[in-house]
């Protein structure tokens, strides 16, 4: 499981010209899933996201988590995070989990993050053609792969 986390002032997801999710200050989380992802990956990654200290404290030092600032979270499915680009110029997405596997893992990650944050987590729509708009704060962008915990 891989995430790209962006610290945002605001973010939204639009599907067919309708805004389906919108947040203020917090995190936009792009989530990519592979077949080998498990509940252990979900728990570890959710905990990491909830406690990642990437928000400024009173001195402007990145030392606060989304929990501490009571920020919002928006999770968007993003199978292209697992693109293979070594050969040729057309990315291969063979490592990305198919919807039958990915959807339950995606939903479980959102539920776990809601538990870890003790608040509702907004989402896009799995598999939909989404337009994601954000105002990146910093910019701060972090990539985390649950298969690289060490």
XYZ file of N, CA and C in Angstrom:
450
model
N 0.858 -1.163 0.000
C 0.000 0.000 0.000
C 0.903 1.224 0.000
N 0.551 2.148 -0.849
C 1.366 3.349 -0.993
C 0.458 4.572 -0.922
N 0.940 5.618 -0.243
C 0.211 6.879 -0.212
C 1.113 8.034 -0.614
N 0.498 8.989 -1.233
C 1.102 10.301 -1.417
C 0.237 11.224 -0.580
N 0.864 11.836 0.414
C 0.165 12.714 1.354
C 0.532 14.146 1.019
N -0.487 14.972 0.853
C -0.240 16.386 0.603
C -0.910 17.204 1.684
N -0.104 18.047 2.335
C -0.652 18.973 3.326
C -1.360 20.073 2.544
N -2.630 20.290 2.862
C -3.420 21.229 2.069
C -4.112 22.272 2.937
N -4.376 23.413 2.334
C -5.244 24.418 2.946
C -6.692 24.083 2.636
N -6.893 23.457 1.442
C -8.210 22.973 1.054
C -8.025 21.988 -0.090
N -9.013 21.090 -0.246
C -8.997 20.128 -1.345
C -10.421 19.680 -1.622
N -10.670 19.296 -2.869
C -11.999 18.811 -3.227
C -11.906 17.797 -4.355
N -12.957 16.977 -4.458
C -13.093 16.003 -5.531
C -14.398 16.297 -6.255
N -14.303 16.404 -7.578
C -15.463 16.636 -8.416
C -15.634 15.452 -9.355
N -16.877 14.963 -9.460
C -17.225 13.894 -10.395
C -18.418 14.376 -11.209
N -18.262 14.347 -12.531
C -19.325 14.798 -13.436
C -19.868 16.176 -13.039
N -18.949 17.107 -12.854
C -19.269 18.508 -12.538
C -19.959 18.721 -11.194
N -19.899 17.710 -10.303
C -20.495 17.857 -8.973
C -19.415 17.603 -7.918
N -19.256 18.544 -6.988
C -18.305 18.355 -5.898
C -18.869 17.292 -4.960
N -18.123 16.175 -4.808
C -18.589 15.072 -3.958
C -17.902 15.060 -2.596
N -16.792 15.762 -2.484
C -16.092 15.860 -1.200
C -15.246 17.117 -1.193
N -15.194 17.760 -0.032
C -14.433 18.995 0.102
C -13.954 19.124 1.539
N -12.655 19.466 1.715
C -12.104 19.651 3.055
C -11.387 20.995 3.144
N -11.164 21.401 4.370
C -10.338 22.563 4.650
C -8.927 22.104 4.999
N -8.306 22.780 5.927
C -6.923 22.505 6.330
C -6.761 21.052 6.772
N -5.811 20.359 6.182
C -5.595 18.962 6.552
C -4.749 18.230 5.537
N -5.163 16.983 5.227
C -4.384 16.122 4.351
C -5.227 15.584 3.205
N -4.678 15.679 1.994
C -5.184 14.953 0.846
C -4.315 13.713 0.739
N -4.947 12.536 0.747
C -4.223 11.273 0.771
C -4.583 10.486 -0.480
N -3.623 10.346 -1.390
C -3.801 9.523 -2.577
C -3.348 8.120 -2.208
N -4.212 7.119 -2.393
C -3.967 5.758 -1.906
C -3.919 4.761 -3.050
N -2.789 4.047 -3.148
C -2.624 2.980 -4.130
C -2.500 1.642 -3.422
N -3.153 0.613 -3.975
C -3.243 -0.697 -3.327
C -2.712 -1.775 -4.262
N -1.989 -2.741 -3.681
C -1.522 -3.920 -4.423
C -2.151 -5.169 -3.815
N -2.107 -6.274 -4.563
C -2.732 -7.524 -4.123
C -2.225 -8.019 -2.772
N -0.977 -7.758 -2.448
C -0.379 -8.291 -1.221
C -0.671 -7.453 0.020
N -1.433 -6.376 -0.118
C -1.748 -5.540 1.036
C -2.682 -6.277 1.993
N -2.436 -6.086 3.297
C -3.170 -6.797 4.337
C -3.679 -5.810 5.387
N -4.396 -6.343 6.364
C -4.853 -5.524 7.485
C -3.671 -4.917 8.233
N -2.562 -5.618 8.271
C -1.352 -5.073 8.905
C -0.886 -3.804 8.190
N -0.919 -3.818 6.855
C -0.550 -2.622 6.083
C -1.516 -1.483 6.373
N -2.802 -1.801 6.422
C -3.829 -0.800 6.703
C -3.582 -0.152 8.058
N -3.407 -0.968 9.090
C -3.204 -0.452 10.447
C -1.946 0.393 10.546
N -0.846 -0.119 9.996
C 0.437 0.585 10.086
C 0.368 1.926 9.362
N -0.165 1.904 8.139
C -0.190 3.123 7.334
C -1.161 4.159 7.904
N -2.307 3.724 8.369
C -3.265 4.644 8.977
C -2.654 5.317 10.199
N -2.008 4.550 11.043
C -1.345 5.091 12.228
C -0.252 6.089 11.836
N 0.505 5.745 10.814
C 1.582 6.626 10.347
C 1.004 7.955 9.850
N -0.055 7.883 9.057
C -0.683 9.102 8.527
C -1.228 9.958 9.671
N -1.917 9.336 10.611
C -2.547 10.077 11.713
C -1.514 10.774 12.600
N -0.342 10.195 12.718
C 0.657 10.729 13.651
C 1.837 11.427 12.991
N 1.840 11.504 11.667
C 2.933 12.144 10.932
C 2.975 13.630 11.277
N 4.106 14.080 11.775
C 4.233 15.466 12.248
C 4.704 16.375 11.116
N 3.734 16.849 10.326
C 4.073 17.695 9.175
C 3.348 19.042 9.189
N 2.731 19.367 10.312
C 2.073 20.669 10.459
C 2.903 21.535 11.397
N 2.928 22.827 11.120
C 3.751 23.744 11.889
C 3.239 23.977 13.297
N 4.198 24.116 14.224
C 3.853 24.505 15.593
C 3.917 26.026 15.696
N 3.871 26.534 16.921
C 3.869 27.986 17.123
C 5.146 28.661 16.638
N 6.227 27.884 16.439
C 7.493 28.430 15.932
C 7.675 28.159 14.442
N 6.646 27.591 13.795
C 6.740 27.297 12.376
C 7.489 26.014 12.052
N 7.816 25.237 13.074
C 8.536 23.976 12.882
C 7.503 22.865 12.668
N 7.732 22.009 11.659
C 6.811 20.901 11.418
C 6.932 19.902 12.560
N 6.032 20.016 13.526
C 6.115 19.198 14.726
C 4.739 18.779 15.235
N 3.689 19.017 14.431
C 2.339 18.647 14.850
C 1.714 17.719 13.815
N 0.873 16.821 14.308
C 0.172 15.881 13.431
C -1.207 16.418 13.073
N -1.858 15.761 12.151
C -3.238 16.108 11.796
C -4.148 15.960 13.015
N -3.823 15.000 13.880
C -4.589 14.833 15.122
C -4.498 16.076 15.992
N -3.296 16.604 16.127
C -3.065 17.742 17.016
C -3.680 19.034 16.501
N -3.783 19.161 15.172
C -4.376 20.393 14.635
C -5.867 20.219 14.340
N -6.380 19.007 14.581
C -7.790 18.685 14.306
C -8.129 18.951 12.845
N -7.199 18.546 11.959
C -7.369 18.770 10.527
C -8.301 17.774 9.870
N -8.663 18.094 8.649
C -9.531 17.250 7.839
C -8.696 16.271 7.022
N -9.350 15.201 6.547
C -8.678 14.225 5.693
C -9.580 13.849 4.529
N -8.965 13.738 3.359
C -9.654 13.332 2.136
C -8.818 12.244 1.487
N -9.412 11.049 1.307
C -8.709 9.908 0.701
C -9.252 9.693 -0.704
N -8.323 9.585 -1.661
C -8.671 9.372 -3.057
C -7.920 8.146 -3.573
N -8.649 7.190 -4.147
C -8.001 6.001 -4.714
C -7.138 6.417 -5.903
N -5.968 5.791 -6.014
C -4.999 6.221 -7.024
C -4.151 5.026 -7.471
N -4.708 4.171 -8.340
C -3.986 2.975 -8.764
C -2.705 3.310 -9.507
N -2.609 4.498 -10.090
C -1.420 4.861 -10.858
C -0.176 5.045 -9.986
N -0.336 5.056 -8.670
C 0.834 5.142 -7.786
C 1.733 3.920 -7.933
N 1.176 2.825 -8.433
C 1.957 1.594 -8.595
C 2.380 1.372 -10.045
N 2.459 2.453 -10.813
C 2.878 2.356 -12.210
C 4.324 1.860 -12.308
N 4.540 0.972 -13.250
C 5.895 0.523 -13.582
C 6.308 1.276 -14.841
N 7.464 1.934 -14.772
C 7.888 2.791 -15.881
C 9.265 2.437 -16.420
N 9.804 1.302 -16.011
C 11.162 0.934 -16.390
C 11.303 0.711 -17.898
N 10.324 0.022 -18.485
C 10.395 -0.295 -19.918
C 9.462 0.613 -20.703
N 9.940 1.119 -21.808
C 9.108 1.895 -22.708
C 8.607 3.191 -22.101
N 7.620 3.761 -22.764
C 7.076 5.049 -22.333
C 5.636 4.968 -21.871
N 5.045 3.781 -21.960
C 3.672 3.610 -21.492
C 3.714 2.887 -20.152
N 3.265 3.530 -19.080
C 3.301 2.881 -17.765
C 2.458 1.604 -17.739
N 2.934 0.643 -16.974
C 2.186 -0.585 -16.741
C 1.604 -0.519 -15.336
N 0.359 -0.940 -15.194
C -0.309 -0.906 -13.895
C -0.587 -2.312 -13.375
N 0.197 -3.261 -13.819
C -0.027 -4.659 -13.475
C 0.091 -4.927 -11.975
N 0.874 -4.122 -11.264
C 1.031 -4.314 -9.814
C -0.178 -3.814 -9.013
N -0.937 -2.895 -9.577
C -2.104 -2.348 -8.870
C -3.176 -3.422 -8.733
N -3.766 -3.502 -7.551
C -4.821 -4.488 -7.298
C -6.057 -4.175 -8.128
N -6.708 -5.226 -8.590
C -7.976 -5.089 -9.313
C -9.066 -4.666 -8.319
N -10.140 -4.053 -8.807
C -11.192 -3.553 -7.912
C -11.730 -4.575 -6.905
N -11.873 -5.818 -7.289
C -12.414 -6.828 -6.358
C -11.560 -6.960 -5.104
N -10.262 -6.764 -5.246
C -9.342 -6.817 -4.109
C -9.188 -5.434 -3.491
N -9.049 -4.425 -4.336
C -8.709 -3.080 -3.871
C -9.834 -2.383 -3.114
N -11.068 -2.537 -3.558
C -12.176 -1.803 -2.920
C -12.317 -2.146 -1.437
N -12.345 -3.432 -1.046
C -12.447 -3.717 0.391
C -11.258 -3.181 1.199
N -10.076 -3.191 0.628
C -8.890 -2.669 1.325
C -8.991 -1.149 1.445
N -9.407 -0.501 0.369
C -9.615 0.950 0.369
C -10.623 1.345 1.460
N -11.748 0.651 1.490
C -12.784 0.953 2.483
C -12.292 0.685 3.900
N -11.524 -0.380 4.083
C -10.979 -0.700 5.407
C -9.968 0.358 5.849
N -9.170 0.872 4.910
C -8.219 1.928 5.247
C -8.957 3.184 5.706
N -9.999 3.559 4.982
C -10.779 4.752 5.359
C -11.373 4.572 6.750
N -11.951 3.401 7.022
C -12.542 3.146 8.343
C -11.483 3.193 9.439
N -10.310 2.608 9.180
C -9.239 2.622 10.182
C -8.748 4.044 10.422
N -8.628 4.830 9.356
C -8.192 6.215 9.515
C -9.227 7.018 10.306
N -10.505 6.740 10.090
C -11.538 7.411 10.882
C -11.390 7.071 12.366
N -11.080 5.824 12.650
C -10.850 5.430 14.052
C -9.622 6.132 14.614
N -8.534 6.152 13.837
C -7.290 6.765 14.314
C -7.409 8.277 14.484
N -8.218 8.910 13.641
C -8.396 10.369 13.721
C -9.580 10.767 14.594
N -10.421 9.787 14.899
C -11.641 10.029 15.675
C -12.518 11.085 15.006
N -12.633 10.975 13.676
C -13.497 11.885 12.919
C -13.773 11.294 11.553
N -14.780 11.823 10.890
C -15.163 11.395 9.547
C -14.053 11.728 8.555
N -13.736 10.766 7.692
C -12.779 10.961 6.612
C -13.566 10.986 5.308
N -13.381 12.021 4.526
C -14.076 12.124 3.247
C -13.311 11.371 2.172
N -14.022 10.997 1.111
C -13.396 10.214 0.035
C -13.893 10.684 -1.318
N -13.143 10.252 -2.322
C -13.627 10.343 -3.686
C -14.495 9.120 -3.921
N -14.612 8.712 -5.185
C -15.381 7.518 -5.526
C -14.448 6.551 -6.236
N -14.263 5.376 -5.665
C -13.332 4.411 -6.213
C -13.647 4.140 -7.687
N -12.634 4.255 -8.532
C -12.769 3.930 -9.947
C -13.397 4.999 -10.815
N -13.885 6.058 -10.214
C -14.537 7.120 -10.992
C -13.484 8.020 -11.644
N -13.907 8.726 -12.682
C -13.078 9.760 -13.291
C -13.258 11.007 -12.429
N -12.264 11.275 -11.603
C -12.368 12.360 -10.630
C -11.471 13.527 -11.013
N -11.919 14.694 -10.669
C -11.111 15.908 -10.779
C -10.774 16.315 -9.351
N -9.493 16.325 -9.042
C -9.049 16.653 -7.690
C -8.417 18.036 -7.721
N -8.921 18.896 -6.871
C -8.399 20.262 -6.781
C -7.858 20.462 -5.377
N -6.691 21.113 -5.280
C -6.114 21.333 -3.964
C -5.284 22.596 -3.942
N -5.160 23.131 -2.759
C -4.192 24.185 -2.505
C -3.182 23.576 -1.556
N -2.022 23.212 -2.116
C -0.982 22.561 -1.337
C -0.385 23.583 -0.387
N -0.196 23.196 0.848
C 0.306 24.083 1.897
C 1.778 23.804 2.111
N 2.623 24.689 1.667
C 4.071 24.526 1.866
C 4.871 24.800 0.606
N 4.859 23.946 -0.367
C 4.156 22.670 -0.433
C 4.841 21.597 0.407
N 4.021 20.734 0.990
C 4.514 19.574 1.724
C 3.862 18.347 1.102
N 4.682 17.464 0.546
C 4.217 16.234 -0.072
C 5.111 15.096 0.407
N 4.498 14.056 0.966
C 5.226 12.923 1.537
C 4.727 11.644 0.871
N 5.657 10.745 0.529
C 5.311 9.440 -0.032
C 5.678 8.373 0.996
N 4.726 7.488 1.267
C 4.966 6.396 2.221
C 4.490 5.097 1.599
N 5.324 4.066 1.678
C 4.991 2.730 1.185
C 5.033 1.764 2.349
N 3.919 1.083 2.608
C 3.851 0.172 3.753
C 4.780 -1.028 3.593
N 5.284 -1.254 2.388
C 6.214 -2.359 2.171
C 7.658 -1.943 2.494
N 7.867 -0.673 2.800
C 9.202 -0.151 3.143
C 9.185 0.420 4.551
N 8.808 -0.412 5.533
C 8.695 0.046 6.919
C 10.044 0.183 7.600
N 10.985 -0.538 7.114
C 12.308 -0.566 7.774
C 13.093 0.684 7.482
